[in-house]
């Protein structure tokens, strides 16, 4: 049975990349699938143990989910640390995954920097927890931005290894199910999760440097549009965004080697719900002095209602807390079933 899960870390301000690459893609999925949207507070402590106000940051991600239109009656919105199954399954996955797999993760290498010996063990094991987030609900589809692709490949590797290493026990207990793996059907306990990485904004770049990802941790606030920015802020950042001196090409191929132009056209396309090719058929041959004001209008009208709703929700933390609590209870019920199965597969004693 299909099920969707995705997660966002409560660290730093949400930005346009998070919105276009992830949050906005969640919305249509809730019409077709049961969905879980998680605020991953256990992941938040991997790079930095102490945060200024983790509770407020957690609420603001939940507010973004709600403001973007996720319906808590249909989809489950919750924070990770509330459901003990995530950490429990992550431990078991630490014993499935190999150290070499973790060492190869580019995000680990980037985040740990030169002093790898001094990174937390949690930062190394981060993808194992992410696999647990997904598989504790036996989720089949995960909508994310391009930067999470490698982590999702590792999630598949963990599921495949678990299914293989334990296949005899899984079958003996009658817990095996047919599982889709690309074209093939295999038998196992965990699904082989499919990433959903689609559309013109799977990797939104910095407004100051088209070769760098837009990120919560970039020192320059001008590099990103935050979901807390007001209309003037959005307009100022787009006007100051780096461009090249040429006019826009009329075909997508003309964006090659022009990372800043490519990025702004991709942002426009995603906000307008269309493709880069369609944007270029309207703006091909035009200068940035004409394109940028159109992008400002579009960004302000698309983001304005979401950011206003986020601010309104943040004024009522009691409501957000109630949503997270109710979501946590629903999530826990599913996670408990999985943990019961996994413990029996491993031969652990339980009631
Ligand atoms: P995080 O919190 O860094 O980012 C949240 C989501 O936003 C996407 N994203 C982007 N998309 C396009 N352009 C960008 N510049 C950009 N920056 C971020 C991310 O791809 C992500 O979808 N490890 C995850 C959180 C996580 C998770 C999970 C995700 C934990 N468990 C289980 C899915 C399923 C992360 O750090 O995302």
Tab-separated table of C-alpha atoms and ligand atoms in Angstrom:
chain	number	residue	atom	x	y	z
A	1	UNK	CA	0.000	0.000	0.000
A	2	UNK	CA	1.419	3.370	-0.994
A	3	UNK	CA	2.234	5.896	1.694
A	4	UNK	CA	4.122	9.203	1.581
A	5	UNK	CA	6.522	10.594	4.173
A	6	UNK	CA	8.747	13.629	4.147
A	7	UNK	CA	10.601	15.640	6.772
A	8	UNK	CA	12.207	19.016	7.375
A	9	UNK	CA	14.800	19.970	9.979
A	10	UNK	CA	13.828	22.702	12.444
A	11	UNK	CA	17.111	24.572	12.019
A	12	UNK	CA	17.254	28.120	10.679
A	13	UNK	CA	14.683	29.881	8.543
A	14	UNK	CA	12.722	28.056	5.894
A	15	UNK	CA	13.537	29.397	2.447
A	16	UNK	CA	12.261	29.328	-1.109
A	17	UNK	CA	14.269	26.148	-1.820
A	18	UNK	CA	12.486	24.275	0.965
A	19	UNK	CA	9.183	25.615	-0.272
A	20	UNK	CA	9.572	24.857	-3.985
A	21	UNK	CA	11.692	21.709	-3.604
A	22	UNK	CA	9.586	20.133	-0.874
A	23	UNK	CA	6.639	21.750	0.932
A	24	UNK	CA	4.699	22.808	-2.159
A	25	UNK	CA	5.016	19.336	-3.653
A	26	UNK	CA	3.408	17.789	-0.586
A	27	UNK	CA	0.072	19.400	-1.215
A	28	UNK	CA	-1.203	17.468	-4.261
A	29	UNK	CA	0.078	14.171	-2.792
A	30	UNK	CA	-2.379	14.293	0.081
A	31	UNK	CA	-5.237	13.893	-2.422
A	32	UNK	CA	-3.923	10.531	-3.612
A	33	UNK	CA	-2.000	8.971	-0.718
A	34	UNK	CA	-1.995	8.709	3.047
A	35	UNK	CA	0.770	11.156	4.040
A	36	UNK	CA	2.995	11.896	7.014
A	37	UNK	CA	4.896	15.167	7.328
A	38	UNK	CA	7.480	15.230	10.039
A	39	UNK	CA	9.532	17.916	11.788
A	40	UNK	CA	12.819	16.100	12.328
A	41	UNK	CA	13.995	17.450	15.672
A	42	UNK	CA	16.266	14.448	16.318
A	43	UNK	CA	18.130	15.281	13.111
A	44	UNK	CA	18.428	18.893	14.259
A	45	UNK	CA	20.797	17.946	17.072
A	46	UNK	CA	23.271	16.033	14.884
A	47	UNK	CA	25.270	19.096	13.807
A	48	UNK	CA	24.656	21.220	16.903
A	49	UNK	CA	23.407	19.872	20.222
A	50	UNK	CA	22.022	23.056	21.732
A	51	UNK	CA	19.566	25.272	19.836
A	52	UNK	CA	18.211	28.659	20.809
A	53	UNK	CA	14.580	27.693	20.768
A	54	UNK	CA	14.028	24.266	19.296
A	55	UNK	CA	10.358	24.304	20.316
A	56	UNK	CA	9.680	27.545	18.406
A	57	UNK	CA	11.639	26.292	15.391
A	58	UNK	CA	9.641	23.066	15.463
A	59	UNK	CA	6.372	25.023	15.576
A	60	UNK	CA	7.444	27.182	12.651
A	61	UNK	CA	7.980	24.149	10.384
A	62	UNK	CA	4.589	22.805	11.449
A	63	UNK	CA	3.122	26.260	10.707
A	64	UNK	CA	4.666	26.137	7.230
A	65	UNK	CA	3.072	22.738	6.552
A	66	UNK	CA	-0.315	24.058	7.653
A	67	UNK	CA	0.061	27.394	5.846
A	68	UNK	CA	0.977	25.595	2.620
A	69	UNK	CA	-2.328	23.747	2.829
A	70	UNK	CA	-1.521	20.414	4.461
A	71	UNK	CA	-4.736	19.324	6.127
A	72	UNK	CA	-4.095	17.790	9.565
A	73	UNK	CA	-7.371	15.897	9.357
A	74	UNK	CA	-6.143	13.992	6.321
A	75	UNK	CA	-2.359	14.005	6.708
A	76	UNK	CA	-0.326	13.329	9.828
A	77	UNK	CA	1.795	16.304	10.986
A	78	UNK	CA	4.093	15.574	13.927
A	79	UNK	CA	7.564	15.980	15.366
A	80	UNK	CA	9.959	13.072	15.211
A	81	UNK	CA	11.115	12.880	18.846
A	82	UNK	CA	7.546	12.220	19.988
A	83	UNK	CA	7.506	8.813	18.289
A	84	UNK	CA	10.115	6.548	19.860
A	85	UNK	CA	10.014	4.136	16.907
A	86	UNK	CA	12.250	6.472	14.851
A	87	UNK	CA	15.209	6.233	17.224
A	88	UNK	CA	14.578	2.555	17.910
A	89	UNK	CA	14.505	1.545	14.270
A	90	UNK	CA	17.491	3.813	13.547
A	91	UNK	CA	19.510	1.759	16.023
A	92	UNK	CA	18.587	-1.448	14.259
A	93	UNK	CA	19.473	0.166	10.914
A	94	UNK	CA	22.843	1.162	12.383
A	95	UNK	CA	23.436	-2.567	12.604
A	96	UNK	CA	22.247	-3.134	9.030
A	97	UNK	CA	24.103	-0.290	7.301
A	98	UNK	CA	27.888	-0.434	6.853
A	99	UNK	CA	30.288	2.267	8.031
A	100	UNK	CA	31.567	2.583	4.465
A	101	UNK	CA	28.082	3.525	3.242
A	102	UNK	CA	27.923	6.385	5.728
A	103	UNK	CA	31.450	7.580	4.976
A	104	UNK	CA	30.498	7.998	1.333
A	105	UNK	CA	27.626	10.419	1.995
A	106	UNK	CA	28.467	13.785	0.438
A	107	UNK	CA	26.336	15.655	2.969
A	108	UNK	CA	28.302	14.107	5.809
A	109	UNK	CA	31.558	15.120	4.162
A	110	UNK	CA	30.282	18.682	3.623
A	111	UNK	CA	28.844	19.112	7.098
A	112	UNK	CA	31.714	17.457	8.950
A	113	UNK	CA	34.298	19.495	7.039
A	114	UNK	CA	37.984	18.866	7.604
A	115	UNK	CA	37.757	17.800	11.236
A	116	UNK	CA	35.815	14.587	10.611
A	117	UNK	CA	37.061	12.846	13.731
A	118	UNK	CA	35.344	15.533	15.737
A	119	UNK	CA	31.911	15.345	14.095
A	120	UNK	CA	29.202	13.782	16.244
A	121	UNK	CA	28.556	10.091	15.740
A	122	UNK	CA	24.948	11.160	15.128
A	123	UNK	CA	26.023	13.205	12.097
A	124	UNK	CA	27.624	10.098	10.596
A	125	UNK	CA	24.559	7.970	11.391
A	126	UNK	CA	22.149	10.681	10.158
A	127	UNK	CA	21.052	8.728	7.040
A	128	UNK	CA	20.247	5.695	9.150
A	129	UNK	CA	17.787	7.805	11.176
A	130	UNK	CA	16.381	9.185	7.945
A	131	UNK	CA	15.828	5.640	6.649
A	132	UNK	CA	14.061	4.862	9.918
A	133	UNK	CA	11.815	7.953	9.543
A	134	UNK	CA	10.634	6.566	6.232
A	135	UNK	CA	10.569	2.836	6.881
A	136	UNK	CA	9.022	2.896	10.347
A	137	UNK	CA	5.862	3.835	8.391
A	138	UNK	CA	6.779	1.521	5.498
A	139	UNK	CA	6.461	4.641	3.302
A	140	UNK	CA	6.748	4.008	-0.423
A	141	UNK	CA	7.186	7.568	-1.746
A	142	UNK	CA	9.317	10.432	-0.460
A	143	UNK	CA	9.034	13.920	-2.002
A	144	UNK	CA	12.280	15.883	-1.495
A	145	UNK	CA	14.719	18.241	-3.178
A	146	UNK	CA	17.622	16.933	-5.249
A	147	UNK	CA	20.077	17.217	-2.322
A	148	UNK	CA	18.402	14.290	-0.530
A	149	UNK	CA	18.790	11.853	-3.419
A	150	UNK	CA	21.846	10.092	-2.039
A	151	UNK	CA	20.202	9.650	1.368
A	152	UNK	CA	17.213	8.031	-0.305
A	153	UNK	CA	19.446	5.650	-2.230
A	154	UNK	CA	20.921	4.618	1.088
A	155	UNK	CA	17.408	4.115	2.475
A	156	UNK	CA	16.771	1.684	-0.386
A	157	UNK	CA	20.065	-0.105	0.307
A	158	UNK	CA	19.121	-0.535	3.962
A	159	UNK	CA	15.690	-1.935	3.053
A	160	UNK	CA	17.217	-4.305	0.490
A	161	UNK	CA	19.851	-5.580	2.916
A	162	UNK	CA	17.326	-6.039	5.723
A	163	UNK	CA	14.952	-7.915	3.400
A	164	UNK	CA	17.797	-10.138	2.120
A	165	UNK	CA	19.599	-10.856	5.372
A	166	UNK	CA	16.360	-11.702	7.152
A	167	UNK	CA	14.399	-13.228	4.278
A	168	UNK	CA	14.079	-16.676	5.870
A	169	UNK	CA	12.681	-15.298	9.114
A	170	UNK	CA	10.431	-12.813	7.321
A	171	UNK	CA	8.891	-15.671	5.329
A	172	UNK	CA	8.671	-18.037	8.313
A	173	UNK	CA	6.689	-15.412	10.206
A	174	UNK	CA	4.440	-14.744	7.222
A	175	UNK	CA	5.503	-11.086	7.185
A	176	UNK	CA	6.768	-11.032	3.603
A	177	UNK	CA	4.861	-9.071	0.973
A	178	UNK	CA	5.404	-8.543	-2.718
A	179	UNK	CA	7.448	-5.368	-3.063
A	180	UNK	CA	7.872	-3.246	-6.169
A	181	UNK	CA	11.484	-2.559	-7.058
A	182	UNK	CA	11.556	-0.678	-10.333
A	183	UNK	CA	10.144	-3.095	-12.905
A	184	UNK	CA	10.706	-6.152	-10.721
A	185	UNK	CA	8.658	-7.500	-7.846
A	186	UNK	CA	10.622	-8.922	-4.928
A	187	UNK	CA	9.472	-10.321	-1.602
A	188	UNK	CA	10.359	-8.731	1.685
A	189	UNK	CA	9.235	-6.732	4.685
A	190	UNK	CA	10.293	-3.163	3.919
A	191	UNK	CA	9.234	-1.388	0.729
A	192	UNK	CA	11.923	-0.095	-1.618
A	193	UNK	CA	11.129	3.599	-1.393
A	194	UNK	CA	10.817	5.745	-4.517
A	195	UNK	CA	12.040	9.332	-4.312
A	196	UNK	CA	9.822	12.002	-5.857
A	197	UNK	CA	12.242	14.633	-7.185
A	198	UNK	CA	10.468	16.429	-10.020
A	199	UNK	CA	9.795	19.785	-11.620
A	200	UNK	CA	11.815	22.915	-12.417
A	201	UNK	CA	12.959	23.680	-8.836
A	202	UNK	CA	14.415	20.508	-7.345
A	203	UNK	CA	17.625	22.410	-6.625
A	204	UNK	CA	17.073	26.121	-6.028
A	205	UNK	CA	20.383	27.974	-6.061
A	206	UNK	CA	21.688	30.934	-4.078
A	207	UNK	CA	20.583	34.334	-5.414
A	208	UNK	CA	24.177	35.516	-5.049
A	209	UNK	CA	25.922	32.572	-6.708
A	210	UNK	CA	24.150	30.294	-9.168
A	211	UNK	CA	26.581	27.456	-8.493
A	212	UNK	CA	25.770	27.217	-4.769
A	213	UNK	CA	22.619	25.694	-3.300
A	214	UNK	CA	20.202	28.061	-1.555
A	215	UNK	CA	20.676	27.095	2.067
A	216	UNK	CA	19.549	27.899	5.588
A	217	UNK	CA	23.148	28.160	6.678
A	218	UNK	CA	24.481	30.621	4.048
A	219	UNK	CA	25.952	33.622	5.902
A	220	UNK	CA	24.409	36.087	3.422
A	221	UNK	CA	20.695	36.671	3.937
A	222	UNK	CA	20.584	38.122	0.406
A	223	UNK	CA	21.374	34.637	-0.921
A	224	UNK	CA	17.915	33.305	-0.066
A	225	UNK	CA	14.259	34.281	0.174
A	226	UNK	CA	13.023	33.312	3.617
A	227	UNK	CA	9.421	32.329	4.203
A	228	UNK	CA	9.434	35.057	6.860
A	229	UNK	CA	10.393	37.832	4.391
A	230	UNK	CA	7.774	40.478	3.633
A	231	UNK	CA	6.971	41.774	0.136
A	232	UNK	CA	9.603	44.525	0.243
A	233	UNK	CA	12.214	42.029	1.380
A	234	UNK	CA	11.342	39.629	-1.432
A	235	UNK	CA	11.434	42.456	-4.000
A	236	UNK	CA	14.790	43.762	-2.756
A	237	UNK	CA	16.430	40.322	-2.844
A	238	UNK	CA	15.215	39.543	-6.352
A	239	UNK	CA	16.332	42.961	-7.610
A	240	UNK	CA	19.776	42.376	-6.104
A	241	UNK	CA	20.012	38.789	-7.368
A	242	UNK	CA	23.094	38.116	-9.467
A	243	UNK	CA	22.532	37.868	-13.234
A	244	UNK	CA	24.613	38.047	-16.393
A	245	UNK	CA	24.409	40.893	-18.958
A	246	UNK	CA	22.654	38.926	-21.724
A	247	UNK	CA	18.961	38.785	-22.478
A	248	UNK	CA	17.014	35.599	-21.768
A	249	UNK	CA	17.286	32.842	-24.381
A	250	UNK	CA	14.132	31.625	-26.087
A	251	UNK	CA	14.980	27.961	-25.558
A	252	UNK	CA	16.036	25.928	-22.533
A	253	UNK	CA	19.329	24.897	-24.136
A	254	UNK	CA	20.346	28.569	-24.020
A	255	UNK	CA	20.423	28.411	-20.210
A	256	UNK	CA	23.461	26.118	-20.311
A	257	UNK	CA	26.454	27.775	-18.697
A	258	UNK	CA	24.233	30.554	-17.286
A	259	UNK	CA	23.538	29.263	-13.761
A	260	UNK	CA	21.968	32.468	-12.421
A	261	UNK	CA	19.614	32.830	-15.390
A	262	UNK	CA	18.747	29.139	-15.173
A	263	UNK	CA	17.957	29.484	-11.474
A	264	UNK	CA	15.676	32.519	-11.824
A	265	UNK	CA	13.823	30.960	-14.755
A	266	UNK	CA	13.411	27.735	-12.743
A	267	UNK	CA	12.044	29.679	-9.764
A	268	UNK	CA	9.611	31.515	-12.019
A	269	UNK	CA	8.463	28.256	-13.626
A	270	UNK	CA	7.939	26.541	-10.262
A	271	UNK	CA	6.021	29.486	-8.798
A	272	UNK	CA	3.847	29.714	-11.901
A	273	UNK	CA	3.303	25.945	-11.999
A	274	UNK	CA	4.755	25.662	-15.488
A	275	UNK	CA	7.991	24.603	-17.211
A	276	UNK	CA	11.189	26.540	-17.969
A	277	UNK	CA	10.466	26.119	-21.679
A	278	UNK	CA	7.071	27.810	-21.251
A	279	UNK	CA	8.638	30.695	-19.284
A	280	UNK	CA	11.244	31.191	-22.000
A	281	UNK	CA	8.652	31.213	-24.728
A	282	UNK	CA	7.163	34.274	-22.946
A	283	UNK	CA	10.401	35.968	-21.890
A	284	UNK	CA	12.917	34.867	-24.539
A	285	UNK	CA	14.813	37.898	-25.841
A	286	UNK	CA	13.796	40.065	-22.868
A	287	UNK	CA	16.300	41.678	-20.510
A	288	UNK	CA	16.512	40.921	-16.782
A	289	UNK	CA	15.294	44.478	-16.192
A	290	UNK	CA	11.964	43.290	-17.556
A	291	UNK	CA	12.024	39.717	-16.211
A	292	UNK	CA	12.901	40.565	-12.614
A	293	UNK	CA	9.862	42.795	-11.904
A	294	UNK	CA	7.614	40.042	-13.299
A	295	UNK	CA	9.345	37.550	-11.000
A	296	UNK	CA	8.890	39.896	-8.026
A	297	UNK	CA	5.143	40.171	-8.697
A	298	UNK	CA	4.800	36.423	-9.059
A	299	UNK	CA	6.872	35.624	-5.956
A	300	UNK	CA	5.028	38.160	-3.810
A	301	UNK	CA	1.612	36.943	-4.918
A	302	UNK	CA	2.521	33.257	-4.518
A	303	UNK	CA	4.364	33.524	-1.200
A	304	UNK	CA	2.432	36.376	0.432
A	305	UNK	CA	-0.602	34.340	1.502
A	306	UNK	CA	1.598	31.492	2.803
A	307	UNK	CA	3.855	33.731	4.874
A	308	UNK	CA	0.877	35.697	6.228
A	309	UNK	CA	-0.805	32.456	7.273
A	310	UNK	CA	2.426	31.245	8.904
A	311	UNK	CA	2.588	34.440	10.965
A	312	UNK	CA	-1.055	34.081	11.967
A	313	UNK	CA	-0.532	30.461	13.043
A	314	UNK	CA	2.605	31.320	15.028
A	315	UNK	CA	0.469	33.664	17.144
A	316	UNK	CA	-1.406	30.619	18.419
A	317	UNK	CA	1.244	28.092	19.539
A	318	UNK	CA	-1.422	26.167	21.459
A	319	UNK	CA	-3.121	25.201	18.219
A	320	UNK	CA	0.132	24.042	16.599
A	321	UNK	CA	1.041	22.028	19.675
A	322	UNK	CA	-2.341	20.310	19.589
A	323	UNK	CA	-1.858	19.416	15.905
A	324	UNK	CA	1.597	17.940	16.626
A	325	UNK	CA	0.321	15.971	19.604
A	326	UNK	CA	-2.626	14.464	17.730
A	327	UNK	CA	-0.351	13.726	14.748
A	328	UNK	CA	2.195	12.081	17.039
A	329	UNK	CA	-0.445	9.729	18.394
A	330	UNK	CA	-1.555	8.653	14.932
A	331	UNK	CA	2.044	8.232	13.764
A	332	UNK	CA	2.916	6.231	16.850
A	333	UNK	CA	0.155	3.730	16.205
A	334	UNK	CA	1.656	2.899	12.790
A	335	UNK	CA	5.248	2.898	14.071
A	336	UNK	CA	4.381	0.503	16.893
A	337	UNK	CA	3.088	-2.096	14.425
A	338	UNK	CA	6.325	-1.921	12.474
A	339	UNK	CA	8.497	-2.182	15.583
A	340	UNK	CA	6.550	-5.218	16.772
A	341	UNK	CA	7.140	-6.928	13.406
A	342	UNK	CA	10.815	-5.924	13.257
A	343	UNK	CA	11.482	-7.210	16.760
A	344	UNK	CA	9.857	-10.539	15.954
A	345	UNK	CA	11.824	-10.780	12.720
A	346	UNK	CA	15.023	-10.264	14.724
A	347	UNK	CA	13.913	-12.804	17.345
A	348	UNK	CA	13.722	-10.335	20.217
A	349	UNK	CA	11.544	-11.319	23.178
A	350	UNK	CA	8.438	-9.199	23.627
A	351	UNK	CA	4.925	-9.586	25.016
B	1	LIG	P1	16.248	19.892	5.016
B	1	LIG	O1	15.613	20.262	6.303
B	1	LIG	O2	17.625	20.359	4.754
B	1	LIG	O3	15.369	20.420	3.797
B	1	LIG	C1	13.967	20.183	3.746
B	1	LIG	C2	13.535	19.914	2.314
B	1	LIG	O4	13.874	21.008	1.467
B	1	LIG	C3	14.634	20.545	0.350
B	1	LIG	N1	15.611	21.582	-0.015
B	1	LIG	C4	15.720	22.101	-1.240
B	1	LIG	N2	15.034	21.873	-2.386
B	1	LIG	C5	15.382	22.591	-3.470
B	1	LIG	N3	16.367	23.537	-3.461
B	1	LIG	C6	17.080	23.793	-2.339
B	1	LIG	N4	18.019	24.723	-2.332
B	1	LIG	C7	16.761	23.063	-1.156
B	1	LIG	N5	17.245	23.068	0.114
B	1	LIG	C8	16.533	22.154	0.783
B	1	LIG	C9	15.305	19.275	0.840
B	1	LIG	O5	15.696	18.445	-0.218
B	1	LIG	C10	14.227	18.672	1.710
B	1	LIG	O6	13.303	17.969	0.905
B	1	LIG	N6	17.549	15.105	5.680
B	1	LIG	C11	16.441	16.005	5.373
B	1	LIG	C12	15.282	15.905	6.337
B	1	LIG	C13	14.746	14.538	6.547
B	1	LIG	C14	13.895	13.809	5.649
B	1	LIG	C15	13.605	12.579	6.319
B	1	LIG	C16	13.390	14.063	4.386
B	1	LIG	C17	14.918	13.764	7.641
B	1	LIG	N7	14.222	12.594	7.518
B	1	LIG	C18	12.804	11.630	5.713
B	1	LIG	C19	12.580	13.099	3.782
B	1	LIG	C20	12.296	11.890	4.457
B	1	LIG	C21	16.948	17.435	5.410
B	1	LIG	O7	17.919	17.748	6.059
B	1	LIG	O8	16.144	18.332	4.780
